[in-house]
Short mmCIF file of C-alpha atoms in Angstrom, two decimals:
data_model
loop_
_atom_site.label_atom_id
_atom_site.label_comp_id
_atom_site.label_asym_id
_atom_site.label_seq_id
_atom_site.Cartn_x
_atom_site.Cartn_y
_atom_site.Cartn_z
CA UNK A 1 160.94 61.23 41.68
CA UNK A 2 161.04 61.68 45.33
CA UNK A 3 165.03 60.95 45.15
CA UNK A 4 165.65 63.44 42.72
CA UNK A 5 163.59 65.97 44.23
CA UNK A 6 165.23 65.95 48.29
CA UNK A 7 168.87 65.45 46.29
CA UNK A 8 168.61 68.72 44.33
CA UNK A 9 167.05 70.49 47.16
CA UNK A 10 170.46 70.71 48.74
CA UNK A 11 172.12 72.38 45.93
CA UNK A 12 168.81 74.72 45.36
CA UNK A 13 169.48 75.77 48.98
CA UNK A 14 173.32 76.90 48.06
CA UNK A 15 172.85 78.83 44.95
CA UNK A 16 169.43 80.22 45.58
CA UNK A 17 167.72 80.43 49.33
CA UNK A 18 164.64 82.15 47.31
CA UNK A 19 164.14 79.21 44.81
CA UNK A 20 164.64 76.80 47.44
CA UNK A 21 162.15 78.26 49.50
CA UNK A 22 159.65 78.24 46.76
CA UNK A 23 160.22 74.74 45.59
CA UNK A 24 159.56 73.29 49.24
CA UNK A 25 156.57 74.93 49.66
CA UNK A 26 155.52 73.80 46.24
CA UNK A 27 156.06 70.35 46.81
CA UNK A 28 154.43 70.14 50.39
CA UNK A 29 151.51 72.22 48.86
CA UNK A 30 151.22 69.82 45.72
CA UNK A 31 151.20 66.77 48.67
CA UNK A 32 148.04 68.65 50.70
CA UNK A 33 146.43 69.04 47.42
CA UNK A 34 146.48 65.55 46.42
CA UNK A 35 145.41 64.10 49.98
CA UNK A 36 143.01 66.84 49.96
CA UNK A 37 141.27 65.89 46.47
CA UNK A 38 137.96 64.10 48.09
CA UNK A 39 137.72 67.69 51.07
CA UNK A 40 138.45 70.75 49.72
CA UNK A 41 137.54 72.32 51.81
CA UNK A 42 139.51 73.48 55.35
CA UNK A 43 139.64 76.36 57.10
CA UNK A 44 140.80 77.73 60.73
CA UNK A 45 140.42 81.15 62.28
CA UNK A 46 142.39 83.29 59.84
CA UNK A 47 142.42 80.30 57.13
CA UNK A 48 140.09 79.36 54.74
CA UNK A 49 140.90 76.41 51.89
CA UNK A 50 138.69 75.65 49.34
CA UNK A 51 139.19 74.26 45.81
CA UNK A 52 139.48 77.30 44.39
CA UNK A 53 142.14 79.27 46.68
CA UNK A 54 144.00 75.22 46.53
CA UNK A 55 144.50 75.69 42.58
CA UNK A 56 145.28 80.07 43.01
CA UNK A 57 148.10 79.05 46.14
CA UNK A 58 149.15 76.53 43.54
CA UNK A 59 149.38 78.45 40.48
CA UNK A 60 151.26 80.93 42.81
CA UNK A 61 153.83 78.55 43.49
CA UNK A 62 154.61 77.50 40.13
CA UNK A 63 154.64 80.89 38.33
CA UNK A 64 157.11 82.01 41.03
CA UNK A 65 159.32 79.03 40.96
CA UNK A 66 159.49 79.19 36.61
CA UNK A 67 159.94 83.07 37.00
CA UNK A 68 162.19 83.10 39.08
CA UNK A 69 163.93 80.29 37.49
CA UNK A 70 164.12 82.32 34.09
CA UNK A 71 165.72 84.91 36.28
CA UNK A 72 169.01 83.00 37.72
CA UNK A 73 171.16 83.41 34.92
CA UNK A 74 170.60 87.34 35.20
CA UNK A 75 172.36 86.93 38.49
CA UNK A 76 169.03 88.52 40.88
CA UNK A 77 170.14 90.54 43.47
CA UNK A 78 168.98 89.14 47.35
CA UNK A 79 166.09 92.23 47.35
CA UNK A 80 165.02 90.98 44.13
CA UNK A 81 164.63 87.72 45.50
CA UNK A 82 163.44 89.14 49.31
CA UNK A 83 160.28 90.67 46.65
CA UNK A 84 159.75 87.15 45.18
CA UNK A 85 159.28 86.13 48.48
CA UNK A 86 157.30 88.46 49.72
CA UNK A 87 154.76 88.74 47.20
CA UNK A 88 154.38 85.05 47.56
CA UNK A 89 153.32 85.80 51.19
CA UNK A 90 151.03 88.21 49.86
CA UNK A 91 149.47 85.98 47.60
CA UNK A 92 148.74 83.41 49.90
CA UNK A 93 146.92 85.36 52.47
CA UNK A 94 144.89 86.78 49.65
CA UNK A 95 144.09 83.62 48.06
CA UNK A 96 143.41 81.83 51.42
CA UNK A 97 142.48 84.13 54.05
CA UNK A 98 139.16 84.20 55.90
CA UNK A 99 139.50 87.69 57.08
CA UNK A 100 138.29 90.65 55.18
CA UNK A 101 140.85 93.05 56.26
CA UNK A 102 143.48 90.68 55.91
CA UNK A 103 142.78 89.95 52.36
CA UNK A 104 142.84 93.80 51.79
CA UNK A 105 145.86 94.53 53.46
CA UNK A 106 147.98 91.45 51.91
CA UNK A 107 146.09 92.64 48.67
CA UNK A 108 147.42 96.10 49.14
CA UNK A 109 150.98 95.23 50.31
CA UNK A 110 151.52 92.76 46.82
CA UNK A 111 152.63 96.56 45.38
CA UNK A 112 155.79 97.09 47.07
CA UNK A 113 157.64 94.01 45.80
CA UNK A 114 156.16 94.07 42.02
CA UNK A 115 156.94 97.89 41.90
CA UNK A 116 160.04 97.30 42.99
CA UNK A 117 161.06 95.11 40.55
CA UNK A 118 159.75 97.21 37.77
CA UNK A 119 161.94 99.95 39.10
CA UNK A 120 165.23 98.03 39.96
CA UNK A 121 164.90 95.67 36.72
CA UNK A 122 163.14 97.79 34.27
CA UNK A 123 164.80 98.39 31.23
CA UNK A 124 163.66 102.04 30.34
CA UNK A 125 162.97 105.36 31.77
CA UNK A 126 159.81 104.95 31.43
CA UNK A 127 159.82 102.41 34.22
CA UNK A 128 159.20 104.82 36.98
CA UNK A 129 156.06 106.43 35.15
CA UNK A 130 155.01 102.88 34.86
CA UNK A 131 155.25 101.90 38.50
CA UNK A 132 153.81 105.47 39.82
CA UNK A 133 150.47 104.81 37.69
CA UNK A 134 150.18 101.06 39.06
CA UNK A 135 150.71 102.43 42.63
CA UNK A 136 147.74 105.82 41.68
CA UNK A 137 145.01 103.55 40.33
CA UNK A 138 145.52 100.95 43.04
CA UNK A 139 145.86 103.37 45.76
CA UNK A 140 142.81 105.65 44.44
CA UNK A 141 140.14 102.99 44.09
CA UNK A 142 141.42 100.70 46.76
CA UNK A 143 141.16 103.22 49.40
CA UNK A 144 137.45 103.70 49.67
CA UNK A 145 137.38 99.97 50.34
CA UNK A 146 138.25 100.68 53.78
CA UNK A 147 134.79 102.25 54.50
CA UNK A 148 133.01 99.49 53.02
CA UNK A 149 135.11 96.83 55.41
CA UNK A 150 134.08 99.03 57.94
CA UNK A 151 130.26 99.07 56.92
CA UNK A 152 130.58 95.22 57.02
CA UNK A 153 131.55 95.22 60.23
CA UNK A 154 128.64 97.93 61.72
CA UNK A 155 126.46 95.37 60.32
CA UNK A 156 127.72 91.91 61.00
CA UNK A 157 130.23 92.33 64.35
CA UNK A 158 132.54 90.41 62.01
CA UNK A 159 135.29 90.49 59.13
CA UNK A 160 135.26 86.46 58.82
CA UNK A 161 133.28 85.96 55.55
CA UNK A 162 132.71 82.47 55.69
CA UNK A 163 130.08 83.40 59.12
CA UNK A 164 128.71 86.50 57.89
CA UNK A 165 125.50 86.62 55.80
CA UNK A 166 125.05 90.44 54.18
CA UNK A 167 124.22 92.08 51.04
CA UNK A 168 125.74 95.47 50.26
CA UNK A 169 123.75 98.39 48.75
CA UNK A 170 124.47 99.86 45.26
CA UNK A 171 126.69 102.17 46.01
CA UNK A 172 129.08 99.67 48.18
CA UNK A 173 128.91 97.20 45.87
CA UNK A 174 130.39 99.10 43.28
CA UNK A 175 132.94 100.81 45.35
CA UNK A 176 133.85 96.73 46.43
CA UNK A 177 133.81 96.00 42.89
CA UNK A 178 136.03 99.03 41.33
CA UNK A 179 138.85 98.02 44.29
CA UNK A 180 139.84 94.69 42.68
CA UNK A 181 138.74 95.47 39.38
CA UNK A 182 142.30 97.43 38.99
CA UNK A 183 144.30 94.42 39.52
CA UNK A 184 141.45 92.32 36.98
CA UNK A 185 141.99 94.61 35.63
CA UNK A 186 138.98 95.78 32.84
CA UNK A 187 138.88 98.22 30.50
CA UNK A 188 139.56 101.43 31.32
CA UNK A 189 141.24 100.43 34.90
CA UNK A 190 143.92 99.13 32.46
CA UNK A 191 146.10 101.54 31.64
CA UNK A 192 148.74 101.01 33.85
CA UNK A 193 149.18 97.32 32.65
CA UNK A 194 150.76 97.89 29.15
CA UNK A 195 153.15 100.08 30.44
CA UNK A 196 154.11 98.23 33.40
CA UNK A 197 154.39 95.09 31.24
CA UNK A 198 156.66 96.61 28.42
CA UNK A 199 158.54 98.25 31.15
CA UNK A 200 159.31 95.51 33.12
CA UNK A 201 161.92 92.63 33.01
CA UNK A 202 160.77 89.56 30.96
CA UNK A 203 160.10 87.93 34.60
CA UNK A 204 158.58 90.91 35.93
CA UNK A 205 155.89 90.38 33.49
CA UNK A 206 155.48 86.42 34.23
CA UNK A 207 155.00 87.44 37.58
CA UNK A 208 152.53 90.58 36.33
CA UNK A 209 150.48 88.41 34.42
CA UNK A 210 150.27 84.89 35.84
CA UNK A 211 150.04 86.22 39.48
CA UNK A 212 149.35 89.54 40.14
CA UNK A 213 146.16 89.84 37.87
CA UNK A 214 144.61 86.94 39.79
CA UNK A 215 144.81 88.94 43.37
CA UNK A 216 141.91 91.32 41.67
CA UNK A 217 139.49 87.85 40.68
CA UNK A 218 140.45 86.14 44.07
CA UNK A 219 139.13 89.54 46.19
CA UNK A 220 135.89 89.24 44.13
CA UNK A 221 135.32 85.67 44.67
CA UNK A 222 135.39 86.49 48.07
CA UNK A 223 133.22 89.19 48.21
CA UNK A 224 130.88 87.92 45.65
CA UNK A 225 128.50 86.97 49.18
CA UNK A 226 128.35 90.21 50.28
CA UNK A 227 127.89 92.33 46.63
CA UNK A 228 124.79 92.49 44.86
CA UNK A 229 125.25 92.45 41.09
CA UNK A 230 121.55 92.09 40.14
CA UNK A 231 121.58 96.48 39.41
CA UNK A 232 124.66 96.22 38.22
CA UNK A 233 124.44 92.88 35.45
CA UNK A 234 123.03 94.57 32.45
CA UNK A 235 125.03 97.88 32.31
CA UNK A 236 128.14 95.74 33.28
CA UNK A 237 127.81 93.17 30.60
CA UNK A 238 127.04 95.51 27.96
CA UNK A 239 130.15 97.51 28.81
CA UNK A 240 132.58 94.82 28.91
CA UNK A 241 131.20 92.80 26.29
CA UNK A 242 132.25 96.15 23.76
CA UNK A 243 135.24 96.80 25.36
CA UNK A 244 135.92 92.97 24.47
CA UNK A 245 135.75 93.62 20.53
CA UNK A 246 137.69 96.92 20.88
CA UNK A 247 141.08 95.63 23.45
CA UNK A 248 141.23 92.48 20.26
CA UNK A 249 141.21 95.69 17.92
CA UNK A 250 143.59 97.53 20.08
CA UNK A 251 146.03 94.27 19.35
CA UNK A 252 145.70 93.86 15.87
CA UNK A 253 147.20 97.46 15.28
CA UNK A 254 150.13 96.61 17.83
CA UNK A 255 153.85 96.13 16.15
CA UNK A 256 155.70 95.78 19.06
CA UNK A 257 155.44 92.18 20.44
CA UNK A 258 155.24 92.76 23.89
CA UNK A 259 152.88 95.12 23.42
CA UNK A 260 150.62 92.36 21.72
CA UNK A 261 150.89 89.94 24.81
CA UNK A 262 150.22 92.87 27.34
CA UNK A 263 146.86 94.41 25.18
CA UNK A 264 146.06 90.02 24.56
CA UNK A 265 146.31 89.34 28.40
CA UNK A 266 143.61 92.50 28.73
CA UNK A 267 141.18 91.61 26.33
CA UNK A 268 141.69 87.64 27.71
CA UNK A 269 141.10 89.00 31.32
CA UNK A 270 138.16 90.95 30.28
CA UNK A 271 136.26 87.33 30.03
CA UNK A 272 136.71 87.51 33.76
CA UNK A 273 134.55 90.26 34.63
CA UNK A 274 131.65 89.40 32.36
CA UNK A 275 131.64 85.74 33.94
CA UNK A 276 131.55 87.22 37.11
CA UNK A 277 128.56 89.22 36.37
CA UNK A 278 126.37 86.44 34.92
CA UNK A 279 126.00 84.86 38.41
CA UNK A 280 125.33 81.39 37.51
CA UNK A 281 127.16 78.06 37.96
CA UNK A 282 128.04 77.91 34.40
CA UNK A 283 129.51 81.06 34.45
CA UNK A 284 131.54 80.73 37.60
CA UNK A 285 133.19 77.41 36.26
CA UNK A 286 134.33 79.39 33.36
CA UNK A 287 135.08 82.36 35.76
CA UNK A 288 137.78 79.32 37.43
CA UNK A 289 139.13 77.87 34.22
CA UNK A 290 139.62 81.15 32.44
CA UNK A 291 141.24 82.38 35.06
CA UNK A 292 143.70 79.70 36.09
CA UNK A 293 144.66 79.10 32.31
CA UNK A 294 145.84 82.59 31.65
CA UNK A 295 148.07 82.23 34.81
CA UNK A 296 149.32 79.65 32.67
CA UNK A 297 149.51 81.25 28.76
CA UNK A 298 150.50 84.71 29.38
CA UNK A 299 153.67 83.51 31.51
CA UNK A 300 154.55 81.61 28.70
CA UNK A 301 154.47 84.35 26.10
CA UNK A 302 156.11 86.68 28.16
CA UNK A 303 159.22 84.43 28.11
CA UNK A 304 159.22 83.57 24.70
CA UNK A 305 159.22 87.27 24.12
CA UNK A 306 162.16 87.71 26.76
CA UNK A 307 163.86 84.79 24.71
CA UNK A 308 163.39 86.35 20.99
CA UNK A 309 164.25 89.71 22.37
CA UNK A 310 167.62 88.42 23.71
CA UNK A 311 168.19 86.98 20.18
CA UNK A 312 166.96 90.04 17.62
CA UNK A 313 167.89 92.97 19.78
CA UNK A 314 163.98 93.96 19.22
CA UNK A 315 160.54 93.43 19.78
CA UNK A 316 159.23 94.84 16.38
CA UNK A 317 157.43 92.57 14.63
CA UNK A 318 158.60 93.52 11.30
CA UNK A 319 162.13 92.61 12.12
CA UNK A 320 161.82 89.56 14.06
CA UNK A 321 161.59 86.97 10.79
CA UNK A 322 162.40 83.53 9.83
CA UNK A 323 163.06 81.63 13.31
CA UNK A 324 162.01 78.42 11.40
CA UNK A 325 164.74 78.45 9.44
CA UNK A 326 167.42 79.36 12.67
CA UNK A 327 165.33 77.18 15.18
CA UNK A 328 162.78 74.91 14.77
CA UNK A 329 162.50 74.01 17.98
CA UNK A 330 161.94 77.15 19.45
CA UNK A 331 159.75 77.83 16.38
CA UNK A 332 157.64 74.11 17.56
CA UNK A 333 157.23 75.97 21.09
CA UNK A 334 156.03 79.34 19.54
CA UNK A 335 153.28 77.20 17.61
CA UNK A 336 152.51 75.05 21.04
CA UNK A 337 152.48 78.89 22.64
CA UNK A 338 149.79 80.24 19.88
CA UNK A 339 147.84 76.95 20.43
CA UNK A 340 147.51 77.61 24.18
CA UNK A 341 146.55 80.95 24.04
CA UNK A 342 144.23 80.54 21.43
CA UNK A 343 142.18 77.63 23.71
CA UNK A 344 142.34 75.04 21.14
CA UNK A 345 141.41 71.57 21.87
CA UNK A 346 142.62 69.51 23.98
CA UNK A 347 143.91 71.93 26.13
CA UNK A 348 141.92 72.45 29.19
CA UNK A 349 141.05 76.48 28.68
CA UNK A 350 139.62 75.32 25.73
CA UNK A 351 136.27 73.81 28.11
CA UNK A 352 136.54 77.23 30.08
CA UNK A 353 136.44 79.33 26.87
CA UNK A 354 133.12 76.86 25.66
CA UNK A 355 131.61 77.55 29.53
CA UNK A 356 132.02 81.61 28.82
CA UNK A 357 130.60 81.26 25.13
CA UNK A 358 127.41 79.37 26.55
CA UNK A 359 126.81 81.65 30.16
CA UNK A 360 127.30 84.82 28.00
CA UNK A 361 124.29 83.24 25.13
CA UNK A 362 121.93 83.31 27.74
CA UNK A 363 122.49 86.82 29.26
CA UNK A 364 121.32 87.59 25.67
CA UNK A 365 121.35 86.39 22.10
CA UNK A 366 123.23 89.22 21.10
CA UNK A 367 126.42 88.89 22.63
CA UNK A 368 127.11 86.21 20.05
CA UNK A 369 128.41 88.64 17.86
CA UNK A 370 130.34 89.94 19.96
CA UNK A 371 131.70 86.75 20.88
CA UNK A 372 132.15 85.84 16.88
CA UNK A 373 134.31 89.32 16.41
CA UNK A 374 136.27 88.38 19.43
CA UNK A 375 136.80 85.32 18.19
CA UNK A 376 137.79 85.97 15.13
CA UNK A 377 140.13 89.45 16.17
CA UNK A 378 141.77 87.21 18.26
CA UNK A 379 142.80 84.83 15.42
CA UNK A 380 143.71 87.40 13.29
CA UNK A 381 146.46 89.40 15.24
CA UNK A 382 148.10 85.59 16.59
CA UNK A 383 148.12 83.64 13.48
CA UNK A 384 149.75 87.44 12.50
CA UNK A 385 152.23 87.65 14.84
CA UNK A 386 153.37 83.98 14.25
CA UNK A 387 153.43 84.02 10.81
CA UNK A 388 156.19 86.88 11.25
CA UNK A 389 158.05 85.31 13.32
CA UNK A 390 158.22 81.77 12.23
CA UNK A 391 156.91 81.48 8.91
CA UNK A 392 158.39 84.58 6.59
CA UNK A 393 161.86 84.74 5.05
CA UNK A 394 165.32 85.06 6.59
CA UNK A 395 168.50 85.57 4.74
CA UNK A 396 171.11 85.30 7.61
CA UNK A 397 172.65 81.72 8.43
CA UNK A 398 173.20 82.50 12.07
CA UNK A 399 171.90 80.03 14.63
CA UNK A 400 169.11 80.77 17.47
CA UNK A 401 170.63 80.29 20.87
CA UNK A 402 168.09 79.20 23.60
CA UNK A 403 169.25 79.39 26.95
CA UNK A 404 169.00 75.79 29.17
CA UNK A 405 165.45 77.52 31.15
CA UNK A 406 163.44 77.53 27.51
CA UNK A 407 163.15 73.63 27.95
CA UNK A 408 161.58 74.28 31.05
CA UNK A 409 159.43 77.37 29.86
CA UNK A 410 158.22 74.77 27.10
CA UNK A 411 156.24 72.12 29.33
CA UNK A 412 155.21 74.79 31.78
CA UNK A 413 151.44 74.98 30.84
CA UNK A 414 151.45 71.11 30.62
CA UNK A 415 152.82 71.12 34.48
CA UNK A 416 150.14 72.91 35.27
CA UNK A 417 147.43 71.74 33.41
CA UNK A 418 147.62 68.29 34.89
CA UNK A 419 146.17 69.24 38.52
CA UNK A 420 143.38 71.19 36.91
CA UNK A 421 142.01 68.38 35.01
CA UNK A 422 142.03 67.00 38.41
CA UNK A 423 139.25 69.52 39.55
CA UNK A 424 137.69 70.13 36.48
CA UNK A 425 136.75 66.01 36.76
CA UNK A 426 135.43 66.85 40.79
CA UNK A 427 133.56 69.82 39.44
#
């Protein structure tokens, strides 16, 4: 393995600096995770590494590198792939910083290089709409964060979180908790996600979806020492848990199949926040798993979509019919795809979906329906969507031509579902 990883290097290096780059990093980051896996933990002045920013740095690395990858034959231009780079920068400060205001800024500064390939790649006008309201909610709620750093430091002489002991008040609590609740994002922060999904490039929206929406979970995580959620719990989980039921609805009236992965990936992400607000151990387990496995489904579906769009010319569900008959393989990795996303067993999110079921049943009896209609929406617009695609009639003979990076795209989630079964064992 080792052979065949330093002899491709070489040619990695001459056709693409960027995915060279990335691939390195993955490897030597893969080799400190596996010497690391009996001490997490490690941190230096501006460096902190724990188990959970090991598996976010991680997931980072491999979303980046398959992205990226699904890119080449689309010939990316050497900004595109400076913006790969430097959101990967970004990412890694945020996930493994011990500074505050470092994790804000590199939080902040993830924008330029995702807007900029909405812009440059996006496929419609609409792109630039798209890109403007990801940069206005972001910039609007993010900026009172900047008092509340500075609060933190009138208080504690210090911006290092891991020697600071402080609780916020109300108010800065939820001022902390609406700045990285836009990149969670939850409902009603969300409306810039559907649009820049459906406007951006097929790899624009692996990169959207498997790493961007993490940087908003990660900032929490961090400041979950400092916030207080006791005021907020009740009104918090009562919101989210109905705006669960109604982003499934908003997905069972989609057509358009991107659509149905962007409004999916909301009402998936929305599992986040509620976790987060149960504040026990249960809860932050599934908070972990829940989070790391969508960095691994919605990736996925995004380039199947890329894939079937290439094919049909469209995204409408109504016309995309029949791949069965034209390719069964490709139809095998849809069903894998729908399997994934809808946590069966035995893949791993299936144990963070059971964590979020239980946590959430003792916040209150009640949200079990809720649960059950989520549940069971969620069934009803996938098993939908892939009995269009693979299962109804199709009278053409053609053939389905799947480009050489689908056979990659197919064991991504198993690549990185391996590592986490790794820490779901040390949990």
């Amino acid at each position: 393995m080792l052979v065949l990883f330093f002899s491709v290097l070489p040619l990695l290096l001459y056709s693409s600096p960027c995915l060279f780059l990335i691939l390195s990093f993955l490897f030597i980051y893969y080799s400190t995770l596996v010497s690391s896996y009996f001490n997490f933990d490690f941190f230096t002045e501006f460096l902190y590494l724990d188990s959970f920013s090991y598996f976010l740095v991680y997931l980072t690395f491999l979303v980046l590198f398959f992205s990226y990858f699904y890119a080449l034959p689309f010939n990316p231009s050497k900004l595109v792939s400076l913006s790969v780079v430097v959101l990967l920068v970004c990412c890694f400060y945020v996930f493994s910083t011990s500074n505050l205001f470092l994790l804000y800024l590199s939080y902040e500064a993830s924008l330029v290089p995702i807007i900029y390939i909405i812009i440059k790649w996006g496929s419609y006008p609409e792109r630039s709409l798209a890109s403007f309201m990801l940069l206005a909610y972001t910039a609007v709620l993010s900026f009172p964060f900047i008092y509340v750093l500075f609060y933190i430091f009138s208080f504690c002489g210090t911006l290092f979180f891991y020697s600071s002991s402080f609780t916020l008040s109300f108010f800065m609590t939820l001022l902390a908790f609406l700045t990285f609740s836009v990149k969670l994002p939850i409902y009603g922060l969300h409306f810039w996600l559907p649009m820049a999904h459906v406007e951006a490039p097929t790899f624009g929206s692996m990169i959207l979806a498997g790493v961007l929406l993490k940087l908003g979970g990660a900032g929490l995580f961090r400041m979950s020492s400092y916030m207080d959620m006791f005021a907020l719990k009740t009104t918090l989980f009562s919101y989210f848990l109905v705006y669960l039921v109604y982003s499934t609805l908003v997905c069972c009236i989609q057509s358009d199949f991107k659509r149905i992965v962007a409004y999916s990936s909301v009402s998936h992400m929305m599992c986040l926040p509620l976790s987060y607000v149960v504040c026990s151990h249960l809860s932050d387990k599934a908070f972990y798993l829940i989070m790391f496995f969508h960095g691994v489904s919605s990736p996925l579906l995004f380039s199947i979509v890329g894939t079937i769009y290439s094919y049909y010319g469209t995204r409408q569900l109504v016309a995309l019919r029949g791949l069965l008959v034209v390719s069964p393989l490709f139809s095998l990795i849809l069903v894998f795809a729908f399997l994934y996303t809808m946590s069966t067993p035995p893949f791993p999110s299936f144990i963070g979906e059971v964590f979020f079921f239980i946590s959430s049943y003792y916040v209150t009896f009640y949200s079990v329906f809720f649960l059950f209609f989520f549940a069971f929406l969620s069934m009803v617009y996938n098993i939908n969507w892939l009995s269009s695609i693979v299962f109804s009639s199709y009278s053409s003979s053609s053939t389905f031509s799947v480009n050489y990076f689908t056979f990659y795209t197919t064991f991504f989630p198993v690549v990185l579902s391996l590592p986490m079964l790794v820490y779901i064992s040390y949990m």
